[in-house]
PDB file of C-alpha atoms in Angstrom:
ATOM      1  CA  VAL A 156     156.979 107.755 119.656  1.00 85.00           C
ATOM      2  CA  ILE A 157     158.781 110.444 121.649  1.00 90.00           C
ATOM      3  CA  LEU A 158     158.437 108.535 124.925  1.00 93.00           C
ATOM      4  CA  LEU A 159     159.808 105.388 123.315  1.00 94.00           C
ATOM      5  CA  GLY A 160     162.807 107.311 121.993  1.00 94.00           C
ATOM      6  CA  LYS A 161     163.465 108.833 125.405  1.00 94.00           C
ATOM      7  CA  ARG A 162     163.193 105.415 127.039  1.00 95.00           C
ATOM      8  CA  ILE A 163     165.721 103.923 124.606  1.00 96.00           C
ATOM      9  CA  GLU A 164     168.033 106.875 125.211  1.00 96.00           C
ATOM     10  CA  GLN A 165     167.685 106.322 128.976  1.00 95.00           C
ATOM     11  CA  LEU A 166     168.614 102.644 128.588  1.00 96.00           C
ATOM     12  CA  ILE A 167     171.651 103.557 126.485  1.00 97.00           C
ATOM     13  CA  LYS A 168     172.861 105.895 129.243  1.00 97.00           C
ATOM     14  CA  GLU A 169     172.090 103.404 132.032  1.00 96.00           C
ATOM     15  CA  LYS A 170     174.174 100.779 130.278  1.00 96.00           C
ATOM     16  CA  ASN A 171     177.020 103.248 129.607  1.00 98.00           C
ATOM     17  CA  LEU A 172     176.792 102.691 125.864  1.00 98.00           C
ATOM     18  CA  LYS A 173     177.245 105.070 122.987  1.00 97.00           C
ATOM     19  CA  THR A 174     174.570 105.713 120.384  1.00 97.00           C
ATOM     20  CA  ARG A 175     176.902 104.569 117.616  1.00 97.00           C
ATOM     21  CA  GLU A 176     177.544 101.260 119.412  1.00 98.00           C
ATOM     22  CA  VAL A 177     173.825 100.549 119.689  1.00 98.00           C
ATOM     23  CA  ALA A 178     173.301 101.584 116.063  1.00 98.00           C
ATOM     24  CA  HIS A 179     176.096  99.265 114.931  1.00 98.00           C
ATOM     25  CA  ASP A 180     174.832  96.339 117.015  1.00 97.00           C
ATOM     26  CA  SER A 181     171.299  96.963 115.694  1.00 97.00           C
ATOM     27  CA  ASN A 182     172.540  97.168 112.104  1.00 97.00           C
ATOM     28  CA  LEU A 183     171.196 100.721 111.839  1.00 97.00           C
ATOM     29  CA  ASP A 184     172.596 103.967 110.540  1.00 96.00           C
ATOM     30  CA  VAL A 185     173.531 106.272 113.451  1.00 97.00           C
ATOM     31  CA  GLU A 186     171.462 109.125 112.022  1.00 97.00           C
ATOM     32  CA  ASN A 187     168.375 106.924 111.765  1.00 96.00           C
ATOM     33  CA  LEU A 188     168.796 105.802 115.366  1.00 97.00           C
ATOM     34  CA  ARG A 189     169.062 109.441 116.432  1.00 97.00           C
ATOM     35  CA  LYS A 190     165.794 110.186 114.597  1.00 96.00           C
ATOM     36  CA  TYR A 191     164.120 107.369 116.531  1.00 96.00           C
ATOM     37  CA  LEU A 192     165.540 108.673 119.811  1.00 96.00           C
ATOM     38  CA  LYS A 193     164.191 112.163 119.117  1.00 95.00           C
ATOM     39  CA  GLY A 194     160.808 110.838 118.030  1.00 93.00           C
ATOM     40  CA  LYS A 195     161.193 112.241 114.524  1.00 95.00           C
ATOM     41  CA  GLN A 196     160.753 108.876 112.852  1.00 94.00           C
ATOM     42  CA  GLU A 197     158.521 105.928 113.704  1.00 93.00           C
ATOM     43  CA  MET A 198     160.252 102.585 113.897  1.00 92.00           C
ATOM     44  CA  LYS A 199     159.171  99.230 112.585  1.00 95.00           C
ATOM     45  CA  ILE A 200     158.693  96.357 114.972  1.00 95.00           C
ATOM     46  CA  THR A 201     161.745  94.631 113.514  1.00 96.00           C
ATOM     47  CA  THR A 202     163.832  97.716 114.283  1.00 96.00           C
ATOM     48  CA  MET A 203     162.482  97.764 117.826  1.00 96.00           C
ATOM     49  CA  LEU A 204     163.487  94.109 118.224  1.00 97.00           C
ATOM     50  CA  LYS A 205     167.011  94.832 116.969  1.00 97.00           C
ATOM     51  CA  ILE A 206     167.420  97.739 119.374  1.00 97.00           C
ATOM     52  CA  ALA A 207     166.104  95.709 122.304  1.00 97.00           C
ATOM     53  CA  LYS A 208     168.516  92.892 121.452  1.00 97.00           C
ATOM     54  CA  SER A 209     171.477  95.265 121.212  1.00 97.00           C
ATOM     55  CA  LEU A 210     170.555  96.717 124.632  1.00 97.00           C
ATOM     56  CA  ASN A 211     170.058  93.206 126.017  1.00 97.00           C
ATOM     57  CA  VAL A 212     166.521  94.016 127.203  1.00 97.00           C
ATOM     58  CA  SER A 213     163.069  92.738 126.353  1.00 96.00           C
ATOM     59  CA  VAL A 214     160.708  94.731 124.162  1.00 93.00           C
ATOM     60  CA  GLU A 215     158.525  95.102 127.249  1.00 93.00           C
ATOM     61  CA  GLU A 216     161.426  96.880 128.945  1.00 94.00           C
ATOM     62  CA  LEU A 217     161.456  99.427 126.111  1.00 92.00           C
ATOM     63  CA  PHE A 218     157.854 100.258 127.003  1.00 91.00           C
ATOM     64  CA  ASN A 219     158.533 100.512 130.712  1.00 89.00           C
ATOM     65  CA  PHE A 220     157.482 104.182 130.574  1.00 81.00           C
ATOM     66  CA  VAL A 221     153.816 103.198 130.062  1.00 70.00           C
ATOM     67  CA  LYS A 222     151.697 103.690 133.163  1.00 62.00           C
ATOM     68  CA  THR A 223     149.134 100.973 133.815  1.00 51.00           C
ATOM     69  CA  LYS A 224     145.934 101.531 135.783  1.00 48.00           C
TER      70      LYS A 224
END
């Protein structure tokens, strides 16, 4: 959960976006998005899809932090 939040935060910075812009485009409350980014709240798959869409990335890209063997 924490790694996913950090990855989303990294993508927001890479794309020079603001948290509130991503929250708005994802139809989320800014405070809820911040909880996801800090790993304090687990997100539903639908929320993950909305965030990925607002960042213009695939869901797989959100999980780019996962190391494969």
